[in-house]
Coordinates of C-alpha atoms in Angstrom, one line a residue:
M8 CA 152.5 136.0 91.4
K9 CA 150.8 134.0 94.5
K10 CA 149.8 130.3 93.9
L11 CA 146.0 130.0 93.9
E12 CA 144.7 126.9 96.4
K13 CA 142.6 124.2 95.5
V14 CA 139.6 124.8 97.5
T15 CA 136.9 122.0 97.8
L16 CA 133.1 122.5 97.6
Q17 CA 133.0 121.3 101.4
E18 CA 135.2 123.8 102.4
K19 CA 133.6 126.5 100.5
L20 CA 130.3 125.7 102.5
N21 CA 132.3 125.5 105.7
L22 CA 130.4 121.9 106.3
S23 CA 132.1 119.1 107.9
W24 CA 131.6 115.7 106.3
E25 CA 128.8 114.4 108.2
E26 CA 126.6 117.7 107.8
L27 CA 127.1 117.2 104.0
F28 CA 126.2 113.9 104.2
F29 CA 122.9 114.6 106.4
Y30 CA 122.4 117.5 104.0
L31 CA 122.8 115.2 100.8
F32 CA 120.4 112.8 102.6
F33 CA 117.6 115.5 103.2
S34 CA 117.7 117.1 99.9
T35 CA 117.8 113.9 98.1
M36 CA 114.7 113.1 99.8
L37 CA 113.2 116.1 100.0
F38 CA 113.6 116.4 96.3
T39 CA 112.0 113.0 95.8
K40 CA 108.8 113.8 97.2
G41 CA 108.7 117.3 96.1
L42 CA 108.0 116.1 92.5
G43 CA 105.3 114.2 93.7
L44 CA 106.9 110.9 93.2
I45 CA 105.2 107.6 94.9
E46 CA 106.3 104.3 95.6
G47 CA 106.4 102.5 92.9
Q48 CA 108.3 104.5 90.5
F49 CA 111.5 103.8 89.3
L50 CA 112.7 107.6 90.1
F51 CA 111.2 107.4 93.5
N52 CA 113.2 104.1 94.7
L53 CA 116.5 105.4 93.0
G54 CA 116.2 108.8 95.4
I55 CA 115.6 107.0 98.7
L56 CA 118.3 104.5 98.1
T57 CA 120.6 107.2 97.4
G58 CA 119.0 109.3 100.6
A59 CA 119.2 105.9 102.2
G60 CA 122.6 105.9 101.7
C61 CA 123.9 109.2 102.5
F62 CA 122.2 108.6 105.7
V63 CA 124.3 105.4 106.4
I64 CA 127.2 107.6 106.0
K65 CA 126.5 110.0 108.4
V66 CA 126.0 108.0 111.1
I67 CA 129.1 106.4 110.4
L68 CA 130.8 109.4 110.4
T69 CA 128.9 111.0 113.5
K70 CA 130.4 110.7 117.2
Y71 CA 127.6 109.3 119.6
S72 CA 127.8 108.6 123.2
P73 CA 126.9 105.2 124.3
A74 CA 123.9 106.2 125.4
E75 CA 123.4 108.0 121.8
Y76 CA 124.0 104.9 120.7
F77 CA 121.6 103.0 122.7
V78 CA 118.7 105.3 122.0
S79 CA 119.2 105.2 118.2
A80 CA 119.8 101.5 117.8
L81 CA 116.7 100.9 120.0
L82 CA 114.2 103.8 118.3
G83 CA 116.1 102.0 114.5
M84 CA 115.2 98.5 115.7
L85 CA 111.6 99.5 116.5
S86 CA 111.3 100.7 113.2
I87 CA 112.3 98.6 111.3
I88 CA 110.3 95.9 113.7
A89 CA 107.0 98.1 112.2
Y90 CA 108.4 98.4 109.0
L91 CA 108.6 94.3 108.6
N92 CA 104.9 94.2 110.6
S93 CA 103.3 96.7 108.3
G94 CA 105.0 96.8 105.1
E95 CA 105.0 100.8 105.3
K96 CA 108.1 102.4 104.9
G97 CA 107.2 105.8 106.7
I98 CA 108.3 105.1 109.6
L99 CA 112.0 104.4 108.3
F100 CA 111.9 107.9 107.1
L101 CA 110.5 109.4 110.0
F102 CA 113.5 107.6 112.1
M103 CA 115.9 108.5 109.5
L104 CA 115.5 112.0 109.4
L105 CA 114.7 112.2 113.8
L106 CA 118.0 110.5 114.1
G107 CA 120.4 112.0 111.9
M108 CA 119.6 115.5 113.6
K109 CA 122.5 114.9 115.8
N110 CA 125.3 117.7 114.9
I111 CA 122.9 119.5 112.5
S112 CA 121.6 122.9 112.5
V113 CA 118.2 123.4 112.2
K114 CA 118.1 126.8 110.7
K115 CA 120.3 125.2 107.8
V116 CA 118.2 122.2 107.5
F117 CA 114.9 124.8 107.1
K118 CA 116.8 127.0 104.4
L119 CA 118.2 124.1 102.4
G120 CA 114.3 122.8 102.7
L121 CA 113.0 125.9 101.5
C122 CA 115.2 126.5 98.5
I123 CA 114.7 122.6 97.7
W124 CA 110.7 123.1 98.3
T125 CA 110.2 126.1 96.4
I126 CA 112.1 124.7 93.3
T127 CA 110.0 121.6 93.3
F128 CA 106.6 123.2 94.7
W129 CA 106.3 126.1 92.1
G130 CA 108.1 124.0 89.2
L131 CA 106.0 121.4 89.0
I132 CA 102.8 123.6 89.4
L133 CA 104.3 125.7 86.4
I134 CA 104.9 122.7 84.2
H135 CA 101.3 121.3 84.8
L136 CA 99.9 125.0 84.0
F137 CA 101.6 125.4 81.0
G138 CA 100.1 121.5 80.1
L139 CA 103.7 120.2 79.3
S140 CA 102.6 117.2 81.4
N141 CA 99.2 115.3 82.5
D142 CA 97.9 115.2 86.6
L143 CA 95.3 113.5 88.2
I144 CA 91.8 115.3 87.6
L145 CA 88.8 114.5 89.8
A146 CA 85.3 115.5 89.5
H147 CA 83.8 116.0 93.0
N148 CA 80.5 117.3 94.2
K149 CA 82.0 120.7 96.1
L150 CA 81.2 124.1 97.5
G151 CA 77.3 123.5 96.4
L152 CA 78.3 123.9 93.1
G153 CA 77.7 120.2 92.0
H154 CA 80.4 118.3 90.4
I155 CA 83.5 120.3 89.9
L156 CA 87.2 119.5 88.8
R157 CA 89.8 119.5 91.3
Y158 CA 93.4 119.9 90.1
S159 CA 96.7 118.1 91.7
L160 CA 99.0 120.1 89.7
G161 CA 101.4 117.1 89.2
F162 CA 101.0 116.0 92.8
P163 CA 99.5 112.6 93.9
H164 CA 96.3 114.1 94.9
P165 CA 94.7 117.8 95.1
N166 CA 94.8 117.3 99.1
V167 CA 98.6 116.8 98.8
L168 CA 98.9 119.8 96.7
Q169 CA 97.3 121.9 99.3
V170 CA 99.2 120.5 102.4
S171 CA 102.5 120.8 100.3
Y172 CA 101.5 124.7 99.9
V173 CA 101.2 124.8 103.7
I174 CA 104.7 123.3 104.0
F175 CA 105.9 126.1 102.0
M176 CA 104.2 128.6 104.4
M177 CA 106.0 126.8 107.1
L178 CA 109.6 126.7 105.9
F179 CA 109.0 130.1 104.3
F180 CA 108.2 131.6 108.1
Y181 CA 110.8 129.8 109.6
V182 CA 113.9 130.9 107.6
F183 CA 112.5 134.4 107.4
Q184 CA 110.6 135.0 110.8
P185 CA 109.2 138.4 109.7
K186 CA 108.2 140.4 113.1
G187 CA 105.9 143.9 113.2
K188 CA 103.8 144.8 110.8
W189 CA 105.7 142.3 108.2
T190 CA 104.0 139.6 110.4
W191 CA 100.8 140.3 108.8
I192 CA 101.9 141.7 105.4
T193 CA 103.5 138.4 104.9
A194 CA 100.8 136.4 106.0
G195 CA 98.1 138.2 103.9
L196 CA 100.7 137.7 101.0
L197 CA 100.7 134.0 101.4
F198 CA 96.9 133.8 102.3
I199 CA 96.4 135.2 98.7
G200 CA 98.6 132.1 97.4
D201 CA 96.7 129.8 99.6
C202 CA 93.4 130.8 98.2
Y203 CA 95.1 130.5 94.5
I204 CA 95.9 127.1 95.3
F205 CA 92.6 126.1 96.7
L206 CA 90.9 127.5 93.2
Y207 CA 92.8 124.1 91.9
S208 CA 92.8 121.8 94.8
I209 CA 89.2 122.7 96.8
S210 CA 90.8 121.0 99.6
Y211 CA 88.9 122.2 102.6
T212 CA 90.9 120.3 105.1
G213 CA 94.1 121.6 103.5
F214 CA 92.6 124.8 103.5
I215 CA 91.5 125.1 107.3
L216 CA 95.0 123.3 108.2
S217 CA 96.2 126.8 106.5
G218 CA 94.4 128.7 108.2
V219 CA 94.9 127.0 112.0
Y220 CA 98.8 127.7 110.9
L221 CA 98.7 131.5 110.1
I222 CA 96.4 132.1 113.0
A223 CA 98.6 130.6 115.2
R224 CA 101.6 131.7 113.8
C225 CA 100.9 135.5 113.7
Y226 CA 98.6 135.1 117.4
L227 CA 102.1 133.6 119.0
V228 CA 104.9 136.2 117.4
T229 CA 102.6 139.0 118.2
R230 CA 101.9 137.9 121.8
K231 CA 104.3 139.8 124.3
R232 CA 104.2 136.8 126.1
I233 CA 102.6 133.7 126.7
T234 CA 100.4 133.2 129.6
R235 CA 100.1 130.2 131.7
F236 CA 96.4 129.8 130.5
E237 CA 97.9 129.7 126.9
S238 CA 100.5 127.5 127.4
F239 CA 97.6 125.1 129.2
C240 CA 95.8 125.6 125.5
I241 CA 98.8 124.9 123.9
Q242 CA 99.5 121.6 125.9
L243 CA 96.1 120.6 125.1
V244 CA 96.1 120.3 121.5
L245 CA 98.3 117.1 121.5
P246 CA 96.1 115.0 123.6
F247 CA 92.7 116.7 121.9
C248 CA 93.8 115.8 118.6
S249 CA 94.9 112.3 119.1
L250 CA 92.4 111.6 121.3
I251 CA 89.2 112.5 119.5
S252 CA 91.2 111.3 116.4
I253 CA 91.6 107.4 118.2
A254 CA 88.5 107.5 120.6
G255 CA 86.3 109.5 118.8
P256 CA 85.7 107.3 116.2
V257 CA 84.6 104.2 118.4
V258 CA 82.8 106.6 121.1
F259 CA 80.9 108.8 119.2
T260 CA 77.4 108.0 118.0
G261 CA 74.5 109.7 116.6
K262 CA 74.5 112.9 115.8
L263 CA 77.8 113.6 117.7
F264 CA 79.4 111.4 115.4
D265 CA 77.8 112.7 112.2
I266 CA 78.9 116.3 113.4
F267 CA 82.8 115.3 113.5
N268 CA 82.4 112.7 110.4
K269 CA 81.1 116.0 108.2
V270 CA 83.5 118.3 109.8
L271 CA 86.4 116.1 108.8
N272 CA 85.0 115.0 105.4
T273 CA 84.1 111.3 105.9
R274 CA 87.2 111.0 107.6
F275 CA 85.6 109.7 111.1
N276 CA 84.3 106.9 109.1
L277 CA 87.1 105.4 107.2
S278 CA 88.8 105.8 110.9
R279 CA 85.8 103.8 112.5
Y280 CA 86.1 100.9 110.1
F281 CA 89.9 100.1 110.7
L282 CA 89.6 100.9 114.2
T283 CA 87.0 98.1 114.8
H284 CA 88.6 96.0 112.1
Q285 CA 92.0 95.4 112.9
E286 CA 93.6 94.4 116.3
I287 CA 95.8 97.0 118.4
T288 CA 99.2 95.7 118.3
L289 CA 102.9 96.3 120.3
F290 CA 104.8 96.6 117.3
G291 CA 102.8 97.2 114.4
S292 CA 100.8 95.3 111.5
S293 CA 99.6 95.5 108.1
L294 CA 95.9 97.2 107.3
A295 CA 93.1 94.5 107.4
E296 CA 91.2 94.1 104.1
A297 CA 88.8 97.0 103.2
P298 CA 86.1 98.1 101.0
K299 CA 87.3 99.6 97.7
N300 CA 88.6 103.5 98.5
Y301 CA 88.7 102.6 102.2
V302 CA 91.9 104.4 103.4
I303 CA 93.2 105.9 106.5
D304 CA 94.0 109.5 106.3
C305 CA 94.2 110.5 109.8
S306 CA 97.7 109.9 110.8
Y307 CA 97.4 109.4 114.5
V308 CA 95.0 106.3 113.9
S309 CA 97.4 105.0 110.6
C310 CA 100.3 105.5 113.3
L311 CA 98.8 103.4 116.0
L312 CA 97.6 100.7 113.6
L313 CA 100.5 100.3 111.3
Y314 CA 103.3 101.1 114.0
G315 CA 102.1 99.8 117.0
I316 CA 101.6 101.0 120.6
F317 CA 105.6 101.3 121.3
L318 CA 106.3 103.5 118.6
F319 CA 102.9 105.4 118.9
A320 CA 103.9 106.3 122.9
F321 CA 107.3 107.2 121.7
L322 CA 105.9 109.7 119.5
M323 CA 102.9 111.1 121.5
A324 CA 105.4 111.5 124.5
A325 CA 108.5 113.1 122.2
Y326 CA 105.6 115.6 121.0
F327 CA 104.8 116.3 124.5
V328 CA 108.2 116.6 125.8
M329 CA 109.1 119.0 122.7
I330 CA 105.9 121.4 123.5
R331 CA 106.9 121.8 127.3
R332 CA 110.3 122.3 126.4
F333 CA 109.5 125.3 123.6
L334 CA 107.2 126.7 126.0
K335 CA 109.8 127.2 128.6
E336 CA 112.6 128.7 126.2
D337 CA 109.8 130.7 124.0
R338 CA 110.6 129.4 120.9
R339 CA 107.2 130.5 119.3
E340 CA 107.9 129.9 115.6
E341 CA 108.6 125.9 116.5
L342 CA 105.5 126.0 118.4
A343 CA 103.3 127.2 115.5
I344 CA 104.5 124.9 113.2
I345 CA 103.8 122.1 115.7
I346 CA 100.6 123.1 116.4
G347 CA 99.9 123.2 112.4
I348 CA 100.9 119.7 112.2
L349 CA 99.6 118.5 114.9
V350 CA 96.0 119.8 114.1
A351 CA 96.8 118.4 110.4
G352 CA 97.4 115.2 111.9
A353 CA 93.6 114.2 112.6
S354 CA 92.6 114.8 108.9
E355 CA 95.8 114.6 106.8
P356 CA 98.1 111.1 106.5
F357 CA 101.6 113.1 105.7
L358 CA 103.1 112.7 109.8
F359 CA 103.8 109.4 109.7
N360 CA 104.1 108.3 106.2
T361 CA 106.2 108.2 103.1
S362 CA 105.6 112.0 102.0
F363 CA 108.3 113.4 104.0
K364 CA 106.6 116.3 104.9
N365 CA 106.5 116.1 108.8
I366 CA 109.2 119.0 109.3
S367 CA 108.3 118.8 113.2
I368 CA 110.5 116.1 113.2
I369 CA 113.5 118.0 112.9
F370 CA 113.0 119.5 116.0
M371 CA 112.0 116.4 117.8
G372 CA 115.6 115.2 116.5
S373 CA 117.7 118.1 117.8
L374 CA 116.1 118.3 121.1
L375 CA 116.7 114.2 121.5
F376 CA 120.4 114.8 121.1
Q377 CA 120.2 118.0 122.7
M378 CA 118.9 116.2 126.1
L379 CA 121.5 113.7 125.9
E380 CA 124.3 116.3 125.1
E381 CA 123.3 117.9 128.4
R382 CA 123.9 114.8 130.1
K383 CA 127.2 113.9 128.7
G384 CA 130.0 113.1 131.3
E385 CA 127.7 112.3 134.6
K386 CA 127.9 108.5 134.1
L387 CA 129.8 106.0 131.8
L388 CA 126.5 106.2 129.4
F389 CA 127.0 109.9 128.7
A390 CA 130.7 109.5 128.1
P391 CA 132.4 111.5 125.7
G392 CA 131.3 110.3 122.2
Y393 CA 133.0 108.3 119.2
S394 CA 132.0 107.6 115.8
I395 CA 131.4 104.2 113.9
A396 CA 134.3 105.4 111.3
E397 CA 136.8 106.1 114.2
K398 CA 136.1 102.8 115.6
S399 CA 136.3 101.1 112.7
L400 CA 139.6 102.4 111.4
L401 CA 141.4 102.2 114.6
A402 CA 139.9 98.4 114.4
F403 CA 141.5 98.3 111.0
V404 CA 145.0 99.7 112.0
R405 CA 145.0 96.9 115.1
C406 CA 144.0 94.1 112.7
K407 CA 146.6 94.9 110.2
Q408 CA 149.5 95.5 112.5
A409 CA 148.7 92.0 114.3
G410 CA 148.1 90.6 111.2
T411 CA 151.4 91.5 109.8
R412 CA 153.4 90.4 112.9
F413 CA 151.2 87.1 112.4
M414 CA 152.3 86.7 108.8
A415 CA 156.0 87.5 109.3
S416 CA 155.6 84.9 111.8
C417 CA 154.2 82.5 109.6
L418 CA 156.7 82.8 106.8
E419 CA 159.8 82.6 109.1
E420 CA 158.3 79.3 110.3
L421 CA 157.8 77.9 106.6
K422 CA 161.0 78.6 105.7
K423 CA 162.5 76.8 108.5
N424 CA 160.3 73.7 108.1
V425 CA 159.0 73.8 104.3
V426 CA 160.0 70.3 103.2
K427 CA 159.2 68.7 106.7
W428 CA 155.7 70.1 106.3
S429 CA 155.5 69.3 102.6
I430 CA 156.0 65.6 103.2
I431 CA 153.4 65.7 105.7
S432 CA 150.8 67.5 103.7
I433 CA 151.8 65.4 100.6
L434 CA 151.1 61.8 102.7
I435 CA 147.9 63.2 104.0
G436 CA 147.3 64.4 100.6
I437 CA 147.3 61.0 98.8
L438 CA 145.6 59.3 101.7
T439 CA 142.4 61.4 101.5
S440 CA 142.6 61.5 97.6
G441 CA 142.9 57.8 97.9
I442 CA 139.9 57.6 99.8
Y443 CA 137.7 59.6 98.0
A444 CA 139.0 57.8 95.1
V445 CA 137.6 54.6 96.3
N446 CA 134.4 55.8 97.3
W447 CA 133.7 58.1 93.9
N448 CA 130.4 57.3 92.5
R449 CA 131.2 56.5 88.9
P450 CA 128.7 57.5 86.6
S451 CA 127.5 54.8 83.9
A452 CA 127.5 57.6 81.3
I453 CA 127.4 61.7 80.9
Y454 CA 124.5 63.4 79.1
M455 CA 125.4 66.6 77.2
P456 CA 123.2 68.8 75.1
T457 CA 124.0 67.8 71.1
S458 CA 124.7 71.5 70.6
Q459 CA 127.5 72.2 73.2
S460 CA 129.2 69.2 71.5
D461 CA 131.6 67.8 68.3
E462 CA 129.1 65.8 65.9
V463 CA 128.7 62.4 67.4
E464 CA 127.0 59.7 65.2
Q465 CA 124.0 58.6 67.3
E466 CA 120.7 59.3 67.9
P467 CA 119.9 62.0 70.5
V468 CA 118.3 61.3 73.8
F469 CA 115.6 63.4 75.4
I470 CA 115.4 63.5 79.0
D471 CA 113.1 64.4 81.5
K472 CA 114.5 64.7 84.7
E473 CA 111.0 64.7 86.8
K474 CA 110.7 61.3 85.2
L475 CA 113.9 59.4 85.9
P476 CA 113.9 55.7 86.8
A477 CA 114.9 55.2 90.4
D478 CA 118.5 53.2 89.3
F479 CA 119.7 55.9 87.0
D480 CA 123.0 57.2 88.0
G481 CA 124.3 58.9 85.1
W482 CA 125.2 62.8 85.1
I483 CA 122.8 65.2 83.2
L484 CA 125.2 68.1 82.6
Q485 CA 123.8 71.4 81.4
N486 CA 119.9 70.5 80.4
N487 CA 116.9 72.3 82.1
D488 CA 114.6 70.8 79.2
K489 CA 112.8 67.9 78.4
E490 CA 112.6 69.4 75.2
I491 CA 116.6 69.7 74.7
P492 CA 118.2 66.8 72.4
M493 CA 121.3 65.3 74.6
A494 CA 124.2 62.9 73.4
K495 CA 125.3 60.2 75.8
F496 CA 129.1 60.0 76.6
T497 CA 130.4 56.8 78.5
G498 CA 135.0 55.8 78.2
N499 CA 137.5 57.8 78.3
M500 CA 134.9 61.1 79.4
I501 CA 134.6 59.7 82.5
T502 CA 137.8 58.3 83.3
V503 CA 139.2 61.8 82.3
E504 CA 136.7 63.1 84.9
Y505 CA 137.8 60.4 87.3
V506 CA 141.1 61.5 87.0
R507 CA 140.2 65.4 87.8
V508 CA 138.7 64.4 90.9
I509 CA 141.7 62.4 92.5
V510 CA 144.0 65.7 91.3
S511 CA 141.5 68.1 92.6
S512 CA 141.1 66.4 95.9
F513 CA 144.6 65.7 96.6
T514 CA 145.4 69.7 95.5
I515 CA 143.0 71.1 97.8
V516 CA 144.0 68.9 100.9
Y517 CA 147.9 69.4 100.6
I518 CA 147.3 73.4 100.1
F519 CA 145.1 73.1 103.2
C520 CA 147.1 71.2 105.4
M521 CA 150.5 73.7 104.7
I522 CA 148.0 76.4 105.1
M523 CA 146.9 75.0 108.8
I524 CA 150.7 74.3 110.1
T525 CA 151.9 77.2 109.3
A526 CA 148.7 79.1 111.0
V527 CA 149.4 76.5 114.1
F528 CA 153.1 77.5 114.5
G529 CA 152.6 80.9 113.7
I530 CA 150.2 81.5 116.5
R531 CA 152.2 79.8 118.8
K532 CA 155.0 81.4 118.1
N533 CA 153.0 84.8 119.0
W534 CA 151.1 83.4 121.7

């Protein structure tokens, strides 16, 4: 009978260790946010710490060229500085996803994302539709019907519910990529689902976003080819959305401002407040104090104010390069997702915050390392890569070998000279302990809590450490409260302590001298 071989889960899935830890990082982060968890909750913190740990292991296992290490270190350093200045973890989440995409399949990430998002998104909705849990309910004046209820169905806000469905559509289209008539059939079915979600969320901006994405996707994939004019228009999406979002609230006045403010549901007014009350810095800063319920819903404004000019410029430049590259390579599914997300950034905050919904960063990270990979071998900076794990293991082996040789030399020298070195160490120990004994500050008394001493025939003493006399030279042990009754000890207790410090000082000096003498002679022999 043929012997069955044990097959690990990693081998069944055909994954390398670095891929496995990236997918663990990605799934943990996405699952945490897919459940609607927010900062401050225990499960959120647990999920984020677990995901961050998997990311660190992934980076350690991945081979990077010197240029890739430099770029990763630079971006990582800038993101940490921005986090320290702003207090916002979103920039760390973004760059963990971006920098983790080295040697990772975009398609596999989207497949995993679709599986997780389907379970968490629809599972959360079903739980709340069946009344198994409470969710946020708002009463807003909407649809010209007066005040009606808006449901979040387990998510932090009704707007987040609508945006989460848009992310589900993007993941679905990218994984299955329906063509021909199925493009329209799938779009129609998903739009019906969008209308159902809107029935509960009543999120205007989220509903418009879904429409923009569906139109962009259907238009792009059904065109035989993208013309130069269409390419030009697609490239205008980024500067138009970012400039309107940042310059518009400050530059526009009168009726023009009112129109944009109404279309964006008062977001222009909110952006104007923060843009005029907070300084724009190079490396980011925390938000200025604002009236109650004033928040930044525009991703571009929040990125610029919270993370600073450098990171904002990098992200905008990265999007610009990515759009041009994908137009050249005719990658229409990716372009549709990027267009939808960039348009959403004008009215939604999820592009650069802790929501972990900006799936276009997956493309950005993959393209970054693809462009660096294309230049490998040209110069020293683009030489073949190596991983931190490999270098660390190699350094450990070398250190172990050197340490073994060194210890052997030390032991050999110690055997030859143990008596001589011991006499020298003893003499130094006696001299040092003698000097310490002469200069030891002998306490006049030792005070201990009565609860930690045998019964003594004396009245308890109460000591306030903050009001001790200037000439007080006693020891107060195990007491942090002036209300604790203390017992006072003199005589032999102090003498025993005196003997202990002398013996300990001699022992420590003797051992230290023996180690140092042995090490010096061991080094001399090796060198």
